[in-house]
Short mmCIF file of C-alpha atoms in Angstrom, two decimals:
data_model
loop_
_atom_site.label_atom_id
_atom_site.label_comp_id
_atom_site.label_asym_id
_atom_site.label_seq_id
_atom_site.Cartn_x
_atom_site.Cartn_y
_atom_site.Cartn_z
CA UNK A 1 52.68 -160.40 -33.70
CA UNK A 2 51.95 -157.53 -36.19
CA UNK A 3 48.26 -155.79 -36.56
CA UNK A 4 48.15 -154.65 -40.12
CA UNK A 5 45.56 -152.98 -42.00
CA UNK A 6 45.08 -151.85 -45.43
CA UNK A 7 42.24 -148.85 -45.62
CA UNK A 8 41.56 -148.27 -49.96
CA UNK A 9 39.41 -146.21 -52.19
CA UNK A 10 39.08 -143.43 -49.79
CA UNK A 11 39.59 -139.56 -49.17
CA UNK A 12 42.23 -139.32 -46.65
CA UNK A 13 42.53 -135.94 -45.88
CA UNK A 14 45.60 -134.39 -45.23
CA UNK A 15 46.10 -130.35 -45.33
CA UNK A 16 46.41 -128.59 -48.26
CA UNK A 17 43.27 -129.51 -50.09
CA UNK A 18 45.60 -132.97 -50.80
CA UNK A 19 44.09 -136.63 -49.82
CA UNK A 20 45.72 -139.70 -50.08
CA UNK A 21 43.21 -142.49 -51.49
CA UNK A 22 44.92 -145.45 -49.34
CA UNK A 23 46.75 -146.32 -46.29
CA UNK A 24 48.86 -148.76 -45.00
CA UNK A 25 48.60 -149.12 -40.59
CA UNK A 26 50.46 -150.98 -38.86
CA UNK A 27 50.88 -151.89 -34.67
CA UNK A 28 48.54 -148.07 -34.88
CA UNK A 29 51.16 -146.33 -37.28
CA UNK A 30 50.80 -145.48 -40.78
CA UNK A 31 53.45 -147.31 -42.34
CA UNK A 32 52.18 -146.44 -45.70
CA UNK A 33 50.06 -144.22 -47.68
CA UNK A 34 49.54 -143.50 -51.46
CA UNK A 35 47.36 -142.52 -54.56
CA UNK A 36 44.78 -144.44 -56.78
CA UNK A 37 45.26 -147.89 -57.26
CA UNK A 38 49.00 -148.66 -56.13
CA UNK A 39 48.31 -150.31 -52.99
CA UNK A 40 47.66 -153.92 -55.14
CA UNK A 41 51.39 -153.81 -54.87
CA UNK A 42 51.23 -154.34 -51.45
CA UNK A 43 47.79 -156.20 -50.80
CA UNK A 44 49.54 -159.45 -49.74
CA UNK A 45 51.49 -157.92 -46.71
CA UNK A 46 48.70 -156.98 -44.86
CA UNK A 47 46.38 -159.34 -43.16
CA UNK A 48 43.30 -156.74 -42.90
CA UNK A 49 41.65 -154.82 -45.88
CA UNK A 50 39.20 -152.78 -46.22
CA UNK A 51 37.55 -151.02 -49.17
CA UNK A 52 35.73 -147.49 -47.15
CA UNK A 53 33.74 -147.13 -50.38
CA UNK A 54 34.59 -143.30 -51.00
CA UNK A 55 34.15 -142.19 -47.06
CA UNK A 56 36.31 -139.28 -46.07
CA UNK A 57 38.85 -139.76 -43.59
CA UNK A 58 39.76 -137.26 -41.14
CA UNK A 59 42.28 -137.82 -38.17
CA UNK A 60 41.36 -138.07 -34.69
CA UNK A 61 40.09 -134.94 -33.13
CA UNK A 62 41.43 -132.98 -30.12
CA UNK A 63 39.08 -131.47 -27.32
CA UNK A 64 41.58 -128.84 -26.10
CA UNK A 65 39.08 -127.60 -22.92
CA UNK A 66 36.90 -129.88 -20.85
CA UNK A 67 36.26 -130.62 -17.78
CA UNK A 68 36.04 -134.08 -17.68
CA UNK A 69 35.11 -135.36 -14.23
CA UNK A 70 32.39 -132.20 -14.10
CA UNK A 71 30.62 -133.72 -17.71
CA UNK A 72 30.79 -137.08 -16.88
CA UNK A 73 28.81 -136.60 -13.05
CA UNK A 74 26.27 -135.25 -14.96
CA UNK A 75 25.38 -138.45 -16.44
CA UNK A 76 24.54 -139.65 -12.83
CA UNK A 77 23.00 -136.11 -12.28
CA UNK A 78 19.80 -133.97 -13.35
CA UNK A 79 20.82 -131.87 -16.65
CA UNK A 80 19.07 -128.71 -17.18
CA UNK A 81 19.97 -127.53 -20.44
CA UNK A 82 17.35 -126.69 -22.53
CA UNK A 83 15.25 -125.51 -19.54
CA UNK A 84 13.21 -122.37 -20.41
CA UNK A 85 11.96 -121.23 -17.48
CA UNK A 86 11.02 -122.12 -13.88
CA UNK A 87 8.21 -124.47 -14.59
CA UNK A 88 10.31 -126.35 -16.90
CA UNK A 89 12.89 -126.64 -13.80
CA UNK A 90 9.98 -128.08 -11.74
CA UNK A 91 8.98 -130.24 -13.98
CA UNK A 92 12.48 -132.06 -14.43
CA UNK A 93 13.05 -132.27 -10.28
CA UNK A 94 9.52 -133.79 -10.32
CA UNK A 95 10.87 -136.45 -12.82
CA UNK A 96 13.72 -136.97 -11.02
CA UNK A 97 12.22 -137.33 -7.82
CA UNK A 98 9.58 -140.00 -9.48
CA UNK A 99 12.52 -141.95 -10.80
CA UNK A 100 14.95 -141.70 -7.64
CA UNK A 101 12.69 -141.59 -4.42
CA UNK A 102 15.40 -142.66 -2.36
CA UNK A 103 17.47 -139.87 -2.81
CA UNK A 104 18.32 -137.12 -0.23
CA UNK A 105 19.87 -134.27 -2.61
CA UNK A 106 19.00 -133.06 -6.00
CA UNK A 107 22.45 -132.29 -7.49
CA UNK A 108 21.31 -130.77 -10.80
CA UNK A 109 23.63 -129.26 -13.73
CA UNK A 110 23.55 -127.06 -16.94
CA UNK A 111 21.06 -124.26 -16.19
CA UNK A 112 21.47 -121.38 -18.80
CA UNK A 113 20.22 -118.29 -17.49
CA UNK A 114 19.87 -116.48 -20.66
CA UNK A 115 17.33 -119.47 -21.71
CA UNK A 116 14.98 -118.42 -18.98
CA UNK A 117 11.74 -116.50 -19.72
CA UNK A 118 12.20 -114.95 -16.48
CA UNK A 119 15.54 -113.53 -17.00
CA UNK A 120 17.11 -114.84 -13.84
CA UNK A 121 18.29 -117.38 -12.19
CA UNK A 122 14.96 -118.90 -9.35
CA UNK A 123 15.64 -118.16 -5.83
CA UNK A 124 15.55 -120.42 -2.90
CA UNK A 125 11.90 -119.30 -2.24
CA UNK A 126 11.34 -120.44 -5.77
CA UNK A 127 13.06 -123.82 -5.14
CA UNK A 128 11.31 -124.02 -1.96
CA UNK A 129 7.81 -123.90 -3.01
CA UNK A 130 9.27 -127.08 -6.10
CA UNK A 131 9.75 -129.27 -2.91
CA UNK A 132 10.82 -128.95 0.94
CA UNK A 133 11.32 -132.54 1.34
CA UNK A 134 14.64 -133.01 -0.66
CA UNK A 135 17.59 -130.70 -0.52
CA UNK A 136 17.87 -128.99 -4.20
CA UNK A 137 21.89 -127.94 -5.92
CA UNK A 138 21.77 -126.46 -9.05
CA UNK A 139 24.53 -125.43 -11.11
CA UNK A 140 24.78 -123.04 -13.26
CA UNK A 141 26.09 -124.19 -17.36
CA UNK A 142 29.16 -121.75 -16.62
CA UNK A 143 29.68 -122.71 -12.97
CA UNK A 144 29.80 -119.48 -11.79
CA UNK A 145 26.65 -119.97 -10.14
CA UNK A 146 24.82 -122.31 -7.73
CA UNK A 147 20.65 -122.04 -6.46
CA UNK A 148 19.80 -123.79 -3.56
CA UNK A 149 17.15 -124.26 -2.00
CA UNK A 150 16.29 -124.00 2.25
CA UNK A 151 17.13 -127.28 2.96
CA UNK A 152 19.93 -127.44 0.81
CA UNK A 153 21.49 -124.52 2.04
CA UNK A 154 21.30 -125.85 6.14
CA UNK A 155 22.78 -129.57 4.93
CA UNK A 156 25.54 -128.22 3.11
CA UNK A 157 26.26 -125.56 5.52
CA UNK A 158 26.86 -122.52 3.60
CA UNK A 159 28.62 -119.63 5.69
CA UNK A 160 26.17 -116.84 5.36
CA UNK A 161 28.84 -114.26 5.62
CA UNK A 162 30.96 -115.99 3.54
CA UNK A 163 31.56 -113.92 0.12
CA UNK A 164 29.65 -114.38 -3.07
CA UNK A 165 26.49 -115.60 -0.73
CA UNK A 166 23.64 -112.98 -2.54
CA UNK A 167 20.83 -111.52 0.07
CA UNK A 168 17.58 -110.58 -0.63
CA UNK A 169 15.68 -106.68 -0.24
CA UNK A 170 15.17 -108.26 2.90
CA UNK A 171 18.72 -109.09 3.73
CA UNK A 172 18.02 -112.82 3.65
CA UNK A 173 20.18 -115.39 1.50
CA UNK A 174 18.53 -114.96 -2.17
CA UNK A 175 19.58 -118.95 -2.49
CA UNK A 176 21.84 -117.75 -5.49
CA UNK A 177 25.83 -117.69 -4.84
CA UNK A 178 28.92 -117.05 -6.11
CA UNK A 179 32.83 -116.53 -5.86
CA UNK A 180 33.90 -118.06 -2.82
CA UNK A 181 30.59 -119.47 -1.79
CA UNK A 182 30.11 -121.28 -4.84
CA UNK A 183 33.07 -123.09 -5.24
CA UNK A 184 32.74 -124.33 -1.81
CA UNK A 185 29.52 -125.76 -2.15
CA UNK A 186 30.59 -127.12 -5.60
CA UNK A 187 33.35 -129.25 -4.27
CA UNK A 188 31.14 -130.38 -1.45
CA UNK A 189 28.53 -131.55 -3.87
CA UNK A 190 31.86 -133.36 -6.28
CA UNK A 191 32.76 -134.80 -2.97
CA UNK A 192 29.32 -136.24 -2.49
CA UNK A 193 29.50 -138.70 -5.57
CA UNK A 194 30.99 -142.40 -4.32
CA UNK A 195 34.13 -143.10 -5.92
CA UNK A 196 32.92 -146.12 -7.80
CA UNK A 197 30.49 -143.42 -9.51
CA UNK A 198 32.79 -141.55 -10.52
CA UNK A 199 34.91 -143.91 -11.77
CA UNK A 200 31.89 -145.50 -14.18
CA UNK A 201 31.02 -141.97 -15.48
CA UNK A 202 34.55 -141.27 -16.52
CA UNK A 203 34.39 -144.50 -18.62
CA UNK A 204 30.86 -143.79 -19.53
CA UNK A 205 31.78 -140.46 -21.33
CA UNK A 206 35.47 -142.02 -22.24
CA UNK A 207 33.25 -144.48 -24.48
CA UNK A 208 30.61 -141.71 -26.11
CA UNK A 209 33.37 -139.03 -27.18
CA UNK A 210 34.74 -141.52 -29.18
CA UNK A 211 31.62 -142.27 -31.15
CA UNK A 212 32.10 -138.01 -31.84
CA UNK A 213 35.57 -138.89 -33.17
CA UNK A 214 37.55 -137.57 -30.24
CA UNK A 215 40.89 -140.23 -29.56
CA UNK A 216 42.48 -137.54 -27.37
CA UNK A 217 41.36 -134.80 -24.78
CA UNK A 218 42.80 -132.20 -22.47
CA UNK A 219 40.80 -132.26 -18.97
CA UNK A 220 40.79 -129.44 -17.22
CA UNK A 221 40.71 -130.80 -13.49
CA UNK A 222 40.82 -129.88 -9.76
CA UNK A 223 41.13 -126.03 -8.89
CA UNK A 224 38.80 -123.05 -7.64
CA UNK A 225 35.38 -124.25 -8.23
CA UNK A 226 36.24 -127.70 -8.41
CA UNK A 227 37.08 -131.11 -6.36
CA UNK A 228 41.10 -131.04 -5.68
CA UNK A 229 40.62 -135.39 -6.27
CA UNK A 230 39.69 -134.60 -9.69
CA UNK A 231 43.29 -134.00 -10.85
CA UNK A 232 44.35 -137.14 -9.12
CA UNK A 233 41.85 -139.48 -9.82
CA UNK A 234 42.33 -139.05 -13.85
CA UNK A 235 46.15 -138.94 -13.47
CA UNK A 236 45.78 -142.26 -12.21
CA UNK A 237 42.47 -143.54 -14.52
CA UNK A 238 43.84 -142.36 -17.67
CA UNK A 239 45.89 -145.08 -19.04
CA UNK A 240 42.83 -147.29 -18.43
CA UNK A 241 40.70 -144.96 -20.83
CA UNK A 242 39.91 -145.56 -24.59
CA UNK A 243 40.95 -141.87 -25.35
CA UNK A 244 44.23 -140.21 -24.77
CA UNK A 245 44.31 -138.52 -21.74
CA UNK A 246 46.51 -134.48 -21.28
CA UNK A 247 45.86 -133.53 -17.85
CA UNK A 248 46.23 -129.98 -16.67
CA UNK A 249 45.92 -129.25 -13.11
CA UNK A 250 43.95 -126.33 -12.25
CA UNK A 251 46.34 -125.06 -9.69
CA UNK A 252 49.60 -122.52 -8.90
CA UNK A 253 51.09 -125.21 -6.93
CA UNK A 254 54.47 -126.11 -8.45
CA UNK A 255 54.82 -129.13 -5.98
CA UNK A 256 51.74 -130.37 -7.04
CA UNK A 257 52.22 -130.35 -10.47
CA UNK A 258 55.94 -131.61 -10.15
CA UNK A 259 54.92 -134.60 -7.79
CA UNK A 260 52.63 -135.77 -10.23
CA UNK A 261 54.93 -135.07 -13.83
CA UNK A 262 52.96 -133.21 -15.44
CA UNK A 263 54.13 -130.37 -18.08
CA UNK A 264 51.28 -127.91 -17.72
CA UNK A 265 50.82 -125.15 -14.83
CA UNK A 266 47.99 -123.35 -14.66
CA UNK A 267 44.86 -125.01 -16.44
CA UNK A 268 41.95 -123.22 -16.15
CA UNK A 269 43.13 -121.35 -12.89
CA UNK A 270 40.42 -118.10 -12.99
CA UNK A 271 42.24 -115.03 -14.10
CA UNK A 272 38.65 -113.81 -14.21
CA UNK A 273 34.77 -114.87 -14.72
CA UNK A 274 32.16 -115.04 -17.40
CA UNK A 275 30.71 -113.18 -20.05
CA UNK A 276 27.62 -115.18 -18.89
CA UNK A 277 27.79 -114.41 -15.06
CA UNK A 278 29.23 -110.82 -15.99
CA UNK A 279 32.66 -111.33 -14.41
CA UNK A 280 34.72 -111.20 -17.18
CA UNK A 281 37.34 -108.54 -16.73
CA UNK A 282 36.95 -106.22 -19.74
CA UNK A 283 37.55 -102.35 -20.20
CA UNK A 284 34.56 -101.16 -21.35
CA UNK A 285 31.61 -101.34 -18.82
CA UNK A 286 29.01 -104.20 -19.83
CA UNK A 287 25.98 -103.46 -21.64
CA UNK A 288 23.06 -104.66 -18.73
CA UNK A 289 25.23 -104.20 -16.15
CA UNK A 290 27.02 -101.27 -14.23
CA UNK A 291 30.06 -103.23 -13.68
CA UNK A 292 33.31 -104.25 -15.40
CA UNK A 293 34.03 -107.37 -14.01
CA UNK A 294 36.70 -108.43 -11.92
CA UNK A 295 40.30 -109.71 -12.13
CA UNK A 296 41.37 -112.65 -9.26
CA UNK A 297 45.11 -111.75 -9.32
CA UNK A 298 46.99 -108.54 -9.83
CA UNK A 299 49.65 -107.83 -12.05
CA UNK A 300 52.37 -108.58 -9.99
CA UNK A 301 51.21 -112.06 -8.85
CA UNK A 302 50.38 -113.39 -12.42
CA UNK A 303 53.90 -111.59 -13.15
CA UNK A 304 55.80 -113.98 -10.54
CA UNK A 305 53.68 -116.57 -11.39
CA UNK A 306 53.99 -116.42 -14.92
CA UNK A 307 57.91 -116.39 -14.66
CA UNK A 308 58.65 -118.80 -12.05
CA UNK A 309 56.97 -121.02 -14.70
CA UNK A 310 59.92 -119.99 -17.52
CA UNK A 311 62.19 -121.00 -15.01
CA UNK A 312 61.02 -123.58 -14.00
CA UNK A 313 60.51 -124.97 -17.98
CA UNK A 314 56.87 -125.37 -17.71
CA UNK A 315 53.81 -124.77 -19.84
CA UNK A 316 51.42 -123.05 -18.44
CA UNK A 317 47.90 -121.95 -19.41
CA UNK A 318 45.06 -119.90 -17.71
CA UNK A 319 41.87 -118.65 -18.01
CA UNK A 320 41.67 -115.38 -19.27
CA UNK A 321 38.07 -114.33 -21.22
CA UNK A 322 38.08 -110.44 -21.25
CA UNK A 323 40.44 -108.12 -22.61
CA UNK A 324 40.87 -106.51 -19.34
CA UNK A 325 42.37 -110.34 -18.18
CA UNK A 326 44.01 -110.88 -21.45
CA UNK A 327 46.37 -108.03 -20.97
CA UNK A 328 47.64 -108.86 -17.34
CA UNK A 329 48.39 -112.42 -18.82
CA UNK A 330 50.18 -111.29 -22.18
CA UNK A 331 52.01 -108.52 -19.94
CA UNK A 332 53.10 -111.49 -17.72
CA UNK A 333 54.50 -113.10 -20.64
CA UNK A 334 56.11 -109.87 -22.26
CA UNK A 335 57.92 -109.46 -19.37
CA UNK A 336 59.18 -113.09 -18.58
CA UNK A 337 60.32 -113.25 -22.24
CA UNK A 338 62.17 -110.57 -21.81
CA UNK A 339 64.59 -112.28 -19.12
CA UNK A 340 63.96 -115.87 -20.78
CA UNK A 341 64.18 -115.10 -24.69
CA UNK A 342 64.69 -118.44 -26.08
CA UNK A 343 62.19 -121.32 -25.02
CA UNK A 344 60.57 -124.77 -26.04
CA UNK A 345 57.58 -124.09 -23.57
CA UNK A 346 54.04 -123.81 -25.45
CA UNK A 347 52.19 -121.28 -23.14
CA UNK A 348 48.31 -121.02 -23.80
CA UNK A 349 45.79 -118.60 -22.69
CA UNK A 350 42.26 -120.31 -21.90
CA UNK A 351 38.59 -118.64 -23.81
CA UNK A 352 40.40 -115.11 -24.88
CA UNK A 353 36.96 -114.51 -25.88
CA UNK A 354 37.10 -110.78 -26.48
CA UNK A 355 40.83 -109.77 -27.64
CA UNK A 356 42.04 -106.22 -28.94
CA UNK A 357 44.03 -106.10 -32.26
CA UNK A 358 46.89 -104.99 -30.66
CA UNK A 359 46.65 -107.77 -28.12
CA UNK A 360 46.49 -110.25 -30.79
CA UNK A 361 49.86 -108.37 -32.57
CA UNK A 362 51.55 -108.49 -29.00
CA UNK A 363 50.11 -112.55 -28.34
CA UNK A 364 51.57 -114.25 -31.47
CA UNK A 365 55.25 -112.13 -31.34
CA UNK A 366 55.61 -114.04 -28.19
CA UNK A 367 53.85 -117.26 -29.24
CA UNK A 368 50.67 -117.48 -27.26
CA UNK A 369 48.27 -120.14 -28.35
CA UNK A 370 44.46 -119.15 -27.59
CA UNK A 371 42.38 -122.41 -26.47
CA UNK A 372 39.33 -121.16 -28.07
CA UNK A 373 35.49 -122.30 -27.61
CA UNK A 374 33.76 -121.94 -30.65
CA UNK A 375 30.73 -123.38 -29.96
CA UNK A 376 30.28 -120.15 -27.55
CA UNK A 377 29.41 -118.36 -30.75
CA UNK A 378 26.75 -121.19 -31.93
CA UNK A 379 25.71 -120.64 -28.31
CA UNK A 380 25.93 -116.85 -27.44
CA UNK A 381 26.85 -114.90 -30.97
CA UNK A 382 24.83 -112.98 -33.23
CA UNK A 383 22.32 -110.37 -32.34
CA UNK A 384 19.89 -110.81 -29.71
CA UNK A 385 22.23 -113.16 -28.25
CA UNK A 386 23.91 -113.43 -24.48
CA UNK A 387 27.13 -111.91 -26.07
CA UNK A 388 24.77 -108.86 -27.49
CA UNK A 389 23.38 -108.06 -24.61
CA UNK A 390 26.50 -108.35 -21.99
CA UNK A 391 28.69 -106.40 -24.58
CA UNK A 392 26.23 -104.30 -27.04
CA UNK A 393 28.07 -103.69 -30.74
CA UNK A 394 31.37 -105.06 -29.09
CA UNK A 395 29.43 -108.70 -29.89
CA UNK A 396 30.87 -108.59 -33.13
CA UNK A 397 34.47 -108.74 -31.80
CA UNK A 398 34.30 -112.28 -29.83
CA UNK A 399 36.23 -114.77 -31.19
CA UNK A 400 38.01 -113.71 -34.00
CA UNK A 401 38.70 -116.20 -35.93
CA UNK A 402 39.57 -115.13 -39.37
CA UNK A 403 41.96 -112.24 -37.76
CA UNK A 404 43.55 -114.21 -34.96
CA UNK A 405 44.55 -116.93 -37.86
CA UNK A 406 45.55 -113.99 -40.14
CA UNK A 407 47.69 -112.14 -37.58
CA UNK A 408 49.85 -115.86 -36.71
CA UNK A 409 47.24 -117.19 -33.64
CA UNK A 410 47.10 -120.78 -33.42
CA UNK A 411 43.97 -121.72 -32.31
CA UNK A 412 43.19 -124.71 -30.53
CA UNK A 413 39.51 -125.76 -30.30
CA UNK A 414 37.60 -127.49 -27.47
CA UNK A 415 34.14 -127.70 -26.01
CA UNK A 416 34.62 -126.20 -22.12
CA UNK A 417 32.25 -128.99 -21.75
CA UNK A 418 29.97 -129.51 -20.29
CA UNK A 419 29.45 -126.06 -21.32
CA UNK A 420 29.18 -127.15 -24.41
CA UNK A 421 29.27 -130.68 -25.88
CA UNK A 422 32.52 -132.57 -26.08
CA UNK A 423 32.00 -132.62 -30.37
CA UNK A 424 33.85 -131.31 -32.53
CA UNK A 425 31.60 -131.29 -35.65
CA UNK A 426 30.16 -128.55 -33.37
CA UNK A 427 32.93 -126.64 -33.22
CA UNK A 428 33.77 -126.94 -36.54
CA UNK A 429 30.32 -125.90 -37.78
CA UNK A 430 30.61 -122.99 -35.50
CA UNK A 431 33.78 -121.60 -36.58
CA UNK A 432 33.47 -121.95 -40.18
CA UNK A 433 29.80 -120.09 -39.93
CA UNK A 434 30.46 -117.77 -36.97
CA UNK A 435 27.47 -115.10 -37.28
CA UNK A 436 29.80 -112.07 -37.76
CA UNK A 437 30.69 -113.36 -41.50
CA UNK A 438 34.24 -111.12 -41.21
CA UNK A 439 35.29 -113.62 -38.01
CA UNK A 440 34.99 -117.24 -40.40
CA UNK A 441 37.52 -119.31 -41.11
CA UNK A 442 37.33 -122.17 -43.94
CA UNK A 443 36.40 -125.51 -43.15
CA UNK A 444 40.25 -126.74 -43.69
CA UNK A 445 41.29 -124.26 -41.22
CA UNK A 446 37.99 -125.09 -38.32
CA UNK A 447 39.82 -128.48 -38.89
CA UNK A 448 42.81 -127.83 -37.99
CA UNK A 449 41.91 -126.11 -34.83
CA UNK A 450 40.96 -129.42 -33.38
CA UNK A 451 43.69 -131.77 -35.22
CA UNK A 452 47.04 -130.55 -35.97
CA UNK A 453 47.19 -127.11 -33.97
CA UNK A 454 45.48 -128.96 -30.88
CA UNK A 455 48.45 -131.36 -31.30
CA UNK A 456 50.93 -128.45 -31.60
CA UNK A 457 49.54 -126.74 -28.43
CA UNK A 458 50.87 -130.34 -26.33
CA UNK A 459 53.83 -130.87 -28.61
CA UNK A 460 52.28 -133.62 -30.74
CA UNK A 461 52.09 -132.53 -33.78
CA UNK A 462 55.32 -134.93 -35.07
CA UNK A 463 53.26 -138.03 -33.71
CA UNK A 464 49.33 -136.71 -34.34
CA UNK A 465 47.12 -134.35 -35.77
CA UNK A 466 47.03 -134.76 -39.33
CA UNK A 467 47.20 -138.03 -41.56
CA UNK A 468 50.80 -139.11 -42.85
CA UNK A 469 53.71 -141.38 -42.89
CA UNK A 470 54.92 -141.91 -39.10
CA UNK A 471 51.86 -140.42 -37.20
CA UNK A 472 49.28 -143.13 -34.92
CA UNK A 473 46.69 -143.92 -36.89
#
């Protein structure tokens, strides 16, 4: 039996400053479309209509970036964002504790460390003194970081001499860790959760992204700071999800991506860190720090890597934020071009938050899509900002916008969530008023990033992403 809808006397929008005032769905397809009044020719074959009184219509949005599983714990989890400083943090384990006495470990996310007043992250001491009687997690909002507390640290057995665990002047464990450290604890703490949690916070967060007008969503899953199960479990929940589900595995395993069909290599496998946790690989040194970050891989392993994926026809994407990680990845691609010219495969680079102008020339001869964030610069941009600080004047050059779109980029936009919230109203608002008024785009084109290019970036665009004849509805 056919589902058909009529949808009249609205804006429509399609690209091009053009909007159709009507259209026709049926069984989820637009089977019709058109301009003032001219549906009444065609009232009587639909069963449905509906007059949307004037309302602009957009089509679905995209989330190109977010880690799924990670955002939708947190709903069974203590969030920290907006915290400003320690007592704040004490305050909201108090809370928690009031309203969960039973539990045994405070598993606690989102904690921005350029919010504090203190201007870093507490220590285990600090934790400590909040409470000895329950073991304290906390995460930092990049995941770079984790802050545990004495208790925590004996019941989820962190190696001491295991790298990324910081000491203290008095060569005791600080309670803050990173690299290797942190992403074991991190998947010990994922592992933690009952399945039957997890599954009702995927659904949970399924059912509010839709309310932000997201239909579809690439999860970033499984990988280096991350539960392997992650990858799995949404392969296998996301048919059952209101939202359409583009998985990319977090992993260099071709095995494991071919055992599973998927199309994408790479996810967001860490070429290098953070702006926030100062890990980004860049050239210049940072601002407040000595260092220059780090890269994960050299040149020759993203190199094989890279091309093994040409031959083996599939996608890949990775996480690249600095210019110092950009480079080894476009270099990668330069040179597996060069034996593979001709290709369908849609490679992406994940963040490219700071990107020279001849990286962006040498990126879009060769195709590269940049997943882009730009909530990061509602976040982090503009003076006196994280960005300003890690990067001095060089602020100004994150996330160009306006020149990546003008040199041939497509951009597709996400949230990195739950970095930043899955909404892309947010993104678009952040784009189209980025603080460095040179790197805007127009709202038409902020649109796009999360419609029609997100579509193009998974080789959707002839079935989604913009509002005509053929496409789901």
């Amino acid at each position: 039996m056919e589902n058909n809808i009529l949808l009249y006397n609205g804006k429509f929008r399609r690209f091009g400053n053009k909007a159709y005032d009507w259209v026709g769905i049926t069984n989820g397809i637009i089977t019709d479309a058109g301009y003032g009044d001219s549906y009444v020719n065609c009232m009587d074959s639909y069963s449905e209509k509906e007059d949307i009184s004037g309302r602009l219509v957009l089509p679905g949005f995209y989330d190109c970036h977010a880690h799924f599983v990670q955002t939708a714990t947190k709903y069974i989890s203590l969030d920290l964002i907006g915290c400003r400083s320690y007592s704040d943090i004490k305050d909201k384990i108090e809370e928690w504790i009031e309203k969960n006495p039973r539990t045994t470990i405070i598993r606690a996310f989102g904690l921005e460390v350029s919010n504090l007043e203190e201007g870093c992250y507490p220590t285990r001491k600090i934790l400590d003194g909040f409470t000895k009687d329950y073991a304290i997690w906390i995460n930092s909002r990049d995941f770079h970081c984790s802050i545990l507390n004495t208790r925590a640290f004996h019941e989820l057995k962190v190696p001491l001499a295991m790298d990324g665990v910081e000491y203290d002047d008095k060569a005791s464990p600080s309670g803050r860790i990173y690299g290797k450290a942190n992403a074991l604890t991190r998947k010990k703490i994922i592992q933690s959760y009952s399945p039957s949690d997890r599954y009702k916070s995927i659904v949970e967060l399924s059912q509010r992204i839709i309310k932000k007008g997201v239909t579809s969503i690439h999860v970033m899953e499984g990988g280096f700071e991350f539960y392997e199960n992650d990858a799995r479990d949404m392969n296998r929940y996301k048919d059952q999800l209101p939202v359409d589900i583009n998985l990319f595995y977090s992993t260099m395993d071709f095995e494991k991506v071919e055992e599973m069909g998927l199309e994408w290599i790479g996810g967001d496998v860490y070429l290098d860190g953070s702006f926030t946790s100062k890990s980004a690989a860049i050239y210049e040194k940072y601002n407040d720090h000595e260092g220059n970050g780090e890269l994960y891989f050299t040149q020759e392993e993203i190199n094989e890597f890279i091309l093994k994926s040409y031959e083996k026809n599939l996608n890949t994407t990775m996480h690249a934020v600095g210019d110092r990680a950009l480079e080894c990845l476009i270099t990668a691609h330069e040179h597996a071009s060069s034996i593979y010219p001709v290709s369908s495969l849609r490679h992406r680079v994940e963040h490219a938050e700071l990107a020279s102008d001849s990286q962006i020339e040498r990126a879009s001869r060769i195709g590269l899509i940049f997943s882009m964030q730009p909530a990061y610069e509602y976040m982090f941009g503009g003076p006196g900002k994280m960005y300003e600080r890690r990067l001095g004047k060089r602020y100004r050059e994150t996330n160009q916008f306006r020149k990546l779109t003008d040199m041939g980029i497509v951009i597709c936009g996400g949230s990195d969530s739950d970095l930043t919230p899955i909404d892309p109203v947010l993104g678009i608002h952040a784009a189209v008023n980025h603080p460095v008024e040179e790197n805007r785009v127009s709202v038409e084109e902020a649109v796009k990033f999360f419609t029609i290019n997100a579509a193009f970036s998974v080789k959707e665009e002839k079935r989604k992403g913009s509002i005509e004849i053929g496409k789901l509805a």
